[in-house]
PDB file of C-alpha atoms in Angstrom:
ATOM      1  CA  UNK W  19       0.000   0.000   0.000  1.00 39.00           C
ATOM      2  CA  UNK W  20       1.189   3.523  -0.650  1.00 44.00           C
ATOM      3  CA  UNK W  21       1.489   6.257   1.441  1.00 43.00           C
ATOM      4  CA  UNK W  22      -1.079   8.068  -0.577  1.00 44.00           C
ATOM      5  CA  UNK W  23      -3.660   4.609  -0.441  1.00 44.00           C
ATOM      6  CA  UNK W  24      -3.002   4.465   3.402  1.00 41.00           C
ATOM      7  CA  UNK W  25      -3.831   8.596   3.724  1.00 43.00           C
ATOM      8  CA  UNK W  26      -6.768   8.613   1.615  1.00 46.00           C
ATOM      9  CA  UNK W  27      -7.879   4.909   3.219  1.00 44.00           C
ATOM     10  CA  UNK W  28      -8.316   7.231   6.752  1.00 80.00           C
ATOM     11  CA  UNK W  29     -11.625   9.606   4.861  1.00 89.00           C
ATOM     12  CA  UNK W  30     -14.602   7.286   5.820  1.00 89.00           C
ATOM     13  CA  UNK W  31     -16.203   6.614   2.490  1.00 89.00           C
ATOM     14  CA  UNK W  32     -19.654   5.869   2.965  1.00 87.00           C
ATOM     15  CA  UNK W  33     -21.752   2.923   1.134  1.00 87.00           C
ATOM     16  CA  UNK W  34     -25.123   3.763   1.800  1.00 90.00           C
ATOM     17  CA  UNK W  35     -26.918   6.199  -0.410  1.00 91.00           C
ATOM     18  CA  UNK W  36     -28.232   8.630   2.012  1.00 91.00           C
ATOM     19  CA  UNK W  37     -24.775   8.956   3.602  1.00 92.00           C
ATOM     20  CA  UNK W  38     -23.403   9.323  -0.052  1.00 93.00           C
ATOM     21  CA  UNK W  39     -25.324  12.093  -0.564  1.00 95.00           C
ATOM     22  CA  UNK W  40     -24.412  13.293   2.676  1.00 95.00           C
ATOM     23  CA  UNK W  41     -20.826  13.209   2.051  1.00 96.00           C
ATOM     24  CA  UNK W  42     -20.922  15.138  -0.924  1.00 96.00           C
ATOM     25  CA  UNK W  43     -23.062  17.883   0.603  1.00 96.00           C
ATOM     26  CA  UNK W  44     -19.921  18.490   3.171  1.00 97.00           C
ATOM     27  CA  UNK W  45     -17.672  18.613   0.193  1.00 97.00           C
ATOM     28  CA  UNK W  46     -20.366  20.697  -1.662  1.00 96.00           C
ATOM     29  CA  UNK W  47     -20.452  23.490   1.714  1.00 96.00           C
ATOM     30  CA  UNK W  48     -16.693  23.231   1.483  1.00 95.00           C
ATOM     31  CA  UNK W  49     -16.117  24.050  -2.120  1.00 94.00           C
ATOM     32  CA  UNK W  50     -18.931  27.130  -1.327  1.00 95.00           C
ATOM     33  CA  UNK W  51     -16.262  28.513   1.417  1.00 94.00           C
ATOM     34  CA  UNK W  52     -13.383  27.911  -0.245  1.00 91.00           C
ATOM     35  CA  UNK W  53     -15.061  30.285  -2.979  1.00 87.00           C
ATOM     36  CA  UNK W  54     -14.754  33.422  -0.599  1.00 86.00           C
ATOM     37  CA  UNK W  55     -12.224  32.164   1.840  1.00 87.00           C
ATOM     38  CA  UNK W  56      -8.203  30.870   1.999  1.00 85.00           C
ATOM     39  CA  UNK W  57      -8.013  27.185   3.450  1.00 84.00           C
ATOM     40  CA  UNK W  58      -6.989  28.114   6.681  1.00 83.00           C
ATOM     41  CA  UNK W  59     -10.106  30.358   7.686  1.00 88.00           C
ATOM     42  CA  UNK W  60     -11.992  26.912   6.964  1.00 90.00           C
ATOM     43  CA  UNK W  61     -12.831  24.269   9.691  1.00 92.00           C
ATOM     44  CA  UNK W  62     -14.905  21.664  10.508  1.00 94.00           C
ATOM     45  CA  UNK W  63     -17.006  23.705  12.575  1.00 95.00           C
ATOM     46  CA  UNK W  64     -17.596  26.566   9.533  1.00 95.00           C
ATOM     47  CA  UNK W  65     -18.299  23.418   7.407  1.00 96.00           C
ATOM     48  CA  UNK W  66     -21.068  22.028   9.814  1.00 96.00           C
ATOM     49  CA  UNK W  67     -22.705  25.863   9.678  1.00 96.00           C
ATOM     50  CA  UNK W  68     -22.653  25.918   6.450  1.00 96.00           C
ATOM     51  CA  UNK W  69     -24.406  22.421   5.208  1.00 96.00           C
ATOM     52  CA  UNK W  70     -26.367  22.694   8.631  1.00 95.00           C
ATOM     53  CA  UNK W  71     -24.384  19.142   9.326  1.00 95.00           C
ATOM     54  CA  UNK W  72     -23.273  18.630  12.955  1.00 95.00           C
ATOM     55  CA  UNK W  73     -19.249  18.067  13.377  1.00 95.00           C
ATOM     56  CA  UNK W  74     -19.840  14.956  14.800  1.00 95.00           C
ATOM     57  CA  UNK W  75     -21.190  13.894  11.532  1.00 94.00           C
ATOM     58  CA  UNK W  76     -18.397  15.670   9.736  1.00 95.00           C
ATOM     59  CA  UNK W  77     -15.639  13.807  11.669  1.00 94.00           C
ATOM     60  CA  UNK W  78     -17.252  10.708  11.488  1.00 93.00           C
ATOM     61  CA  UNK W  79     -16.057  10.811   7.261  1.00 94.00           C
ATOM     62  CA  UNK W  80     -13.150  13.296   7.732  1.00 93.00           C
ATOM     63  CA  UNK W  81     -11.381  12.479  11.396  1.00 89.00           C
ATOM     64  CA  UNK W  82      -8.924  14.755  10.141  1.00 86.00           C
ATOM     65  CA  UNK W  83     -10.279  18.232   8.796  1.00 84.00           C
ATOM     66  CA  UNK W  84      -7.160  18.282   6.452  1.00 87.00           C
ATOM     67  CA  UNK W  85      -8.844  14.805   4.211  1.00 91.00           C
ATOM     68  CA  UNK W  86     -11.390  17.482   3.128  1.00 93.00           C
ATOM     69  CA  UNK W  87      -9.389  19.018   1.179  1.00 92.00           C
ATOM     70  CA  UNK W  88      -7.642  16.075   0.124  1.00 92.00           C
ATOM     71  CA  UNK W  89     -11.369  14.440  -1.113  1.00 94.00           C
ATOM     72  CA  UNK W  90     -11.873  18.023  -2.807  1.00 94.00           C
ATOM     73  CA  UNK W  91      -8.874  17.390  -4.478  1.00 93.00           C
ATOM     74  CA  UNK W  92      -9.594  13.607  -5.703  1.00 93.00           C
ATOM     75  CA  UNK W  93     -12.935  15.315  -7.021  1.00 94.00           C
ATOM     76  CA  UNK W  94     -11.092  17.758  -8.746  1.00 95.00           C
ATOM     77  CA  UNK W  95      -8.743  15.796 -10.565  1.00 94.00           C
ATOM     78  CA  UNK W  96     -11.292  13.806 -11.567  1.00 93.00           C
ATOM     79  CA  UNK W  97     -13.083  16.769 -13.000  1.00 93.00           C
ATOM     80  CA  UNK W  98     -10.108  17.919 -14.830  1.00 93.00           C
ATOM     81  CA  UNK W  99      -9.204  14.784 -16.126  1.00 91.00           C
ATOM     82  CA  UNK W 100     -12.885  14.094 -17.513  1.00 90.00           C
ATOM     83  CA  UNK W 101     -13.370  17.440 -18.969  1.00 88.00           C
ATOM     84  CA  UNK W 102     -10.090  19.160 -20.019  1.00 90.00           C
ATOM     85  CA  UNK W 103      -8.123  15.872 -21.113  1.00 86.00           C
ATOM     86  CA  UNK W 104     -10.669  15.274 -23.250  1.00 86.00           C
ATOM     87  CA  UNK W 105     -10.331  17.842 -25.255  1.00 84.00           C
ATOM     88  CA  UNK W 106      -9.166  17.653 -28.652  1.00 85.00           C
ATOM     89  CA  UNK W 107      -6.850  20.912 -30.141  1.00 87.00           C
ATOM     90  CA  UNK W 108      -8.353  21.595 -33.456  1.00 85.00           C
ATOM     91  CA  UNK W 109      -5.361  23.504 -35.954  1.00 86.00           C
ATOM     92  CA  UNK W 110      -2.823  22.353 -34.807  1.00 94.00           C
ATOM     93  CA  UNK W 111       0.648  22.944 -37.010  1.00 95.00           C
ATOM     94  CA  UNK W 112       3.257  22.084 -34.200  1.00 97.00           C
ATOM     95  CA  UNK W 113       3.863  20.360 -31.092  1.00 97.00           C
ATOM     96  CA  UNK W 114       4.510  23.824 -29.877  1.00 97.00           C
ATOM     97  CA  UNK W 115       0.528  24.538 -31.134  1.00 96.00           C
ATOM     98  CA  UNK W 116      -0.516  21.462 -29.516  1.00 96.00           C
ATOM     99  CA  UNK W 117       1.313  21.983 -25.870  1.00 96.00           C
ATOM    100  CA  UNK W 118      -0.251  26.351 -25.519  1.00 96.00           C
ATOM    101  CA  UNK W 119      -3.529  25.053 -26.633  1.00 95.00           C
ATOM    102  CA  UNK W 120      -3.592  22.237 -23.905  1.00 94.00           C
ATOM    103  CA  UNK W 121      -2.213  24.686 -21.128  1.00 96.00           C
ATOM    104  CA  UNK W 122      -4.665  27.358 -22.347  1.00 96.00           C
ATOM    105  CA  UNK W 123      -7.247  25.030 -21.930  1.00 95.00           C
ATOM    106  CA  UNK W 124      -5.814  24.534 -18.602  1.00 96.00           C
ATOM    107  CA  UNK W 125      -5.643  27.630 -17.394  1.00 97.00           C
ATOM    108  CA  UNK W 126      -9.046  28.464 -18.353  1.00 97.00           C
ATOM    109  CA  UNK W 127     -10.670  25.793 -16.500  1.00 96.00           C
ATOM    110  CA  UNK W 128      -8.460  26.804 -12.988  1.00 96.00           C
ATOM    111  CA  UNK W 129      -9.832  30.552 -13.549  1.00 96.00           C
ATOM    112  CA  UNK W 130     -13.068  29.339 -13.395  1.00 95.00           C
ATOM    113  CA  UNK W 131     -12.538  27.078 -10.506  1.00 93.00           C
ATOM    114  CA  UNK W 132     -11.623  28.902  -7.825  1.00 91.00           C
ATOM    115  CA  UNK W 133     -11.941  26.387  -5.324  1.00 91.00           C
ATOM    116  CA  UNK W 134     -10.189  23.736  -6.980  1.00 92.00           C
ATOM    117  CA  UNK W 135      -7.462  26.517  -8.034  1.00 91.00           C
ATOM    118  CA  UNK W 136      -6.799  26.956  -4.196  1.00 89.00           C
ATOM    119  CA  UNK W 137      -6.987  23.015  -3.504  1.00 90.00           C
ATOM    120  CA  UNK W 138      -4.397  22.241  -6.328  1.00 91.00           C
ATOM    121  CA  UNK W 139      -2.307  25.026  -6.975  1.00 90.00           C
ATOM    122  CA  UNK W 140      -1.928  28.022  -4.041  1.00 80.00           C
ATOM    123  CA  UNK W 141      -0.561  25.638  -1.590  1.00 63.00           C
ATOM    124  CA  UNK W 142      -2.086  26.363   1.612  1.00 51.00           C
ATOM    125  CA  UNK W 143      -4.779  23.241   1.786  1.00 54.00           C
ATOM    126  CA  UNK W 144      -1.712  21.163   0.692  1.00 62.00           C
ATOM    127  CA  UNK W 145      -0.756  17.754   2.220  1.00 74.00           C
ATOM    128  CA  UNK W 146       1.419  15.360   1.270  1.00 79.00           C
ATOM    129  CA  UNK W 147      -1.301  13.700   0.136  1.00 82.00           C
ATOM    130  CA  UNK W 148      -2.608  15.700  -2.025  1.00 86.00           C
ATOM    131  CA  UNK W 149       0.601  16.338  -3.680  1.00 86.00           C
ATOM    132  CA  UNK W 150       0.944  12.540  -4.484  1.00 87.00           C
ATOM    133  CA  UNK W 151      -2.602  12.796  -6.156  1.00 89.00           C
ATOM    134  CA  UNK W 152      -1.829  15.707  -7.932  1.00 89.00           C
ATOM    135  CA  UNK W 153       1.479  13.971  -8.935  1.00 90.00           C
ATOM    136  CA  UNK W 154      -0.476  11.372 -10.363  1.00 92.00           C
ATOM    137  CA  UNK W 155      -2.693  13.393 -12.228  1.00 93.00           C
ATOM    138  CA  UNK W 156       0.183  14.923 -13.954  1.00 94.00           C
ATOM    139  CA  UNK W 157       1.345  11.457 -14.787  1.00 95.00           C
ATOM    140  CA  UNK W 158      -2.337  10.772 -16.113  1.00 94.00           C
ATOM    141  CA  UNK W 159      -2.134  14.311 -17.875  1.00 95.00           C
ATOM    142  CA  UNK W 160       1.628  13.518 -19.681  1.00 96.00           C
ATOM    143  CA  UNK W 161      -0.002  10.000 -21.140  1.00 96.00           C
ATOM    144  CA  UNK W 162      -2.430  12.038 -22.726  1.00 94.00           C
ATOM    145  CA  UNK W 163      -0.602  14.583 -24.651  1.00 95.00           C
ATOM    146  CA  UNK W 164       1.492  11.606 -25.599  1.00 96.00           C
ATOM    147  CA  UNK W 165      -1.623   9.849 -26.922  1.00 95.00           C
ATOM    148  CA  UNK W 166      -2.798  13.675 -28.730  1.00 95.00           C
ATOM    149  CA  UNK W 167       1.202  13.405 -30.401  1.00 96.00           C
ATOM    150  CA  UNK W 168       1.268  10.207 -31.750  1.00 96.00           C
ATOM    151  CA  UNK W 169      -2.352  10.772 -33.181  1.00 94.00           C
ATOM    152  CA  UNK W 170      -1.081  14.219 -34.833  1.00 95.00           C
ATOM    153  CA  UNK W 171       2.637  13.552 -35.470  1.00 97.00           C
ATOM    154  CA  UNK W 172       4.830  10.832 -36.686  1.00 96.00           C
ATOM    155  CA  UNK W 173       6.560  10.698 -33.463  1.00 96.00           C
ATOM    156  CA  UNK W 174      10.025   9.390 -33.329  1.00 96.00           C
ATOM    157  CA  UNK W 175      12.022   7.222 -30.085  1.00 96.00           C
ATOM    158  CA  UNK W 176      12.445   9.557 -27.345  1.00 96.00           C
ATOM    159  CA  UNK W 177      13.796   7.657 -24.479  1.00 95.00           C
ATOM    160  CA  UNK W 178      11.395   8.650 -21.018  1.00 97.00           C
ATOM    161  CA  UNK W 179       9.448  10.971 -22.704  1.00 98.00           C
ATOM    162  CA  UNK W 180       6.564  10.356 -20.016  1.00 97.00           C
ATOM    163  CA  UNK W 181       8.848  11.576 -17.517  1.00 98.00           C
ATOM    164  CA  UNK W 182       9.966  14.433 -19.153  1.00 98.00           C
ATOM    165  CA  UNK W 183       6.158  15.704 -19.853  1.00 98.00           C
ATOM    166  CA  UNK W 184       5.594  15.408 -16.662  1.00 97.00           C
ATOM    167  CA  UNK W 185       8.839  17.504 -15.449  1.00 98.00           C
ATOM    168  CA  UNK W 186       6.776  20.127 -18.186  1.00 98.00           C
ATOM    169  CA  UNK W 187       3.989  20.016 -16.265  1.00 97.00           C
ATOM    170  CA  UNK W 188       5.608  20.281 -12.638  1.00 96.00           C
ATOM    171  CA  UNK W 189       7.672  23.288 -14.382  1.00 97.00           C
ATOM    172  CA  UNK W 190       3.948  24.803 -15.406  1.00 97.00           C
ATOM    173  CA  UNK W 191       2.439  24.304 -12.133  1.00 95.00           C
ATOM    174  CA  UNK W 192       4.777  26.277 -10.158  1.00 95.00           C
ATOM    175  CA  UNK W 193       4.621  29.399 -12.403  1.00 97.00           C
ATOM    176  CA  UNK W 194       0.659  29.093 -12.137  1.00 97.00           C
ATOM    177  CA  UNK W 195       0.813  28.703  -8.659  1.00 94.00           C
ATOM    178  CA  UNK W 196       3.200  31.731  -8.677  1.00 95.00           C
ATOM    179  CA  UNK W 197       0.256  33.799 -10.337  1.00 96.00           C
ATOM    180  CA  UNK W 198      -2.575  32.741  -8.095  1.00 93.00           C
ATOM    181  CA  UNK W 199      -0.373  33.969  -4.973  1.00 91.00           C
ATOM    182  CA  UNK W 200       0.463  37.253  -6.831  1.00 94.00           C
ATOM    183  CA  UNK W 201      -2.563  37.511  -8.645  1.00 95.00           C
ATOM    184  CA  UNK W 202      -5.736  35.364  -7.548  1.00 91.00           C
ATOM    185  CA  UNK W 203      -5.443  33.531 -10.626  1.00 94.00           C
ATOM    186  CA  UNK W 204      -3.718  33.044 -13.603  1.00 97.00           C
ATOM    187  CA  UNK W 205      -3.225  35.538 -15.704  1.00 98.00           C
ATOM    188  CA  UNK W 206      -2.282  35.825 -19.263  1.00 98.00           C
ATOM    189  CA  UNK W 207       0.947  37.151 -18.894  1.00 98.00           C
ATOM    190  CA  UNK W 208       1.881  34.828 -15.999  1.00 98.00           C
ATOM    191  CA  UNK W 209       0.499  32.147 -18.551  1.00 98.00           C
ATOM    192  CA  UNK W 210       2.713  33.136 -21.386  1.00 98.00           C
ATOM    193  CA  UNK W 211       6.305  32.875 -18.850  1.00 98.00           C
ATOM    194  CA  UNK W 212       5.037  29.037 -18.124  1.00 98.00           C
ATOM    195  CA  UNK W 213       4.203  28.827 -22.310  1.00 98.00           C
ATOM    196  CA  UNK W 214       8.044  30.076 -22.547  1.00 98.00           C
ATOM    197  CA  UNK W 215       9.439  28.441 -19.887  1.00 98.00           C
ATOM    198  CA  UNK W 216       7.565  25.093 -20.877  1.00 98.00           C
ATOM    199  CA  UNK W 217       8.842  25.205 -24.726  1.00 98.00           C
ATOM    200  CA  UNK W 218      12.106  26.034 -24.257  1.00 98.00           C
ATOM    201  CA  UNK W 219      12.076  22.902 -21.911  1.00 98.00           C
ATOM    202  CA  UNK W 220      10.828  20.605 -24.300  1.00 98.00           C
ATOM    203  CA  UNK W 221      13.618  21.585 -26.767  1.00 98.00           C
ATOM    204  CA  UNK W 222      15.784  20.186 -24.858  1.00 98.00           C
ATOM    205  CA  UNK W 223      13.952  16.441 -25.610  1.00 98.00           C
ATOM    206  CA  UNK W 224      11.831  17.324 -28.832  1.00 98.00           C
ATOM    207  CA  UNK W 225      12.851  18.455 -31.840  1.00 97.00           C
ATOM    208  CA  UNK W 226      11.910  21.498 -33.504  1.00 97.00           C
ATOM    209  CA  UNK W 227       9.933  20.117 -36.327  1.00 97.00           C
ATOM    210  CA  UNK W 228       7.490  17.117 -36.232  1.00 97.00           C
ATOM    211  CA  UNK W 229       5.748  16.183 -39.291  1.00 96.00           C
ATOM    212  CA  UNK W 230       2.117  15.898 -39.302  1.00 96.00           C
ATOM    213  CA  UNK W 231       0.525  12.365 -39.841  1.00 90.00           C
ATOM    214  CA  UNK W 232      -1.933  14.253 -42.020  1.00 74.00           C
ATOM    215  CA  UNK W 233       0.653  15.788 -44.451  1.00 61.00           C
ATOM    216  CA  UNK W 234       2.432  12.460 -44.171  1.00 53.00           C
ATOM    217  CA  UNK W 235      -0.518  10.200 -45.707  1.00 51.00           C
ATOM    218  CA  UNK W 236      -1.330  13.026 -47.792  1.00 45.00           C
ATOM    219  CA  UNK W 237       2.671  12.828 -49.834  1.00 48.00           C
ATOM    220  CA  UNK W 238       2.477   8.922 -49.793  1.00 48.00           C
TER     221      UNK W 238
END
């Protein structure tokens, strides 16, 4: 078991629907506060006044007020994951295309997730385990743009690429984070340092030019 399996194993997951439903009201009321308020203003006590939820009933899922965040967290990756891995770039010319529109996309959906931009990326609700999720997200998050490449690009052998997209996106993440603590979110111009900063990485393991599988069929 893992550390992050033996953290997350201490949130009391219920089975029963009624106790489903209200689990994800207490994550619901947290998400509301962390809308208008940092992590640290937030305890179990504001959470029970805000879903009208006793803390007894609170502790009895979350012993430790610090798993709500990390369920927020799990729900957010999951969001992410779902919705902006999904997408699929249209005109793309270059893997340099393909990696801003991804991040765009990125940074789009953490502007309009506030809560989940202060779960993920300020730092404050961070525990070790929710920086092993997160950490695993990005590993989810590197397959995929792997997957979007060899779909768009006859790719050639580049030894631990996975790794290295994931050192991109661990590069990304702490210029976004950056922003939010200057900021409140990220901004364009903070977006466009972790665009340069992210690119001029990858040249060091892609090269400049990849051709297009389309262009490729189309001159056989």
């Amino acid at each position: 078991m893992t550390t992050s399996e033996m953290t997350r194993a201490e949130i009391r997951r219920p089975a029963q629907k009624r106790s489903r439903a209200r689990f994800e009201a207490i994550l619901d009321g947290a998400e509301r506060l962390l809308e208008a308020l940092p992590p640290s203003a937030i305890s179990i006590h504001a959470i029970a006044a805000e879903v009208a939820i006793s803390p007894p009933s609170i502790y009895h899922f979350f012993p430790e007020p610090h798993l709500v965040f990390s369920a927020l967290a799990e729900r957010y990756l999951k969001r992410f994951e779902e919705g902006v891995l999904t997408e699929v770039p249209r005109n793309v010319e270059s893997w340099q295309d393909l990696q801003t529109l991804q991040y765009r996309a990125g940074q789009k959906w953490f502007n309009e997730h506030p809560a989940a931009r202060q779960v993920l990326l300020e730092g404050p609700a961070w525990s070790s385990d929710i920086r092993l999720q997160d950490l695993d997200s990005n590993f989810v998050t590197a397959g995929r743009s792997i997957e979007l490449m060899t779909q768009m690009f006859v790719m050639p052998e580049i030894p631990d690429l996975h790794d290295r997209l994931v050192e991109v996106i661990v590069i990304n993440d702490a210029i976004w984070s950056l922003s939010i603590h200057r900021h409140g979110l990220i901004t364009d111009e903070m977006e466009e340092q972790a665009r340069r900063a992210r690119i001029a990485y990858s040249r060091t393991f892609l090269p400049e030019y990849l051709p297009l599988r389309a262009r490729e069929k189309a001159s056989s």
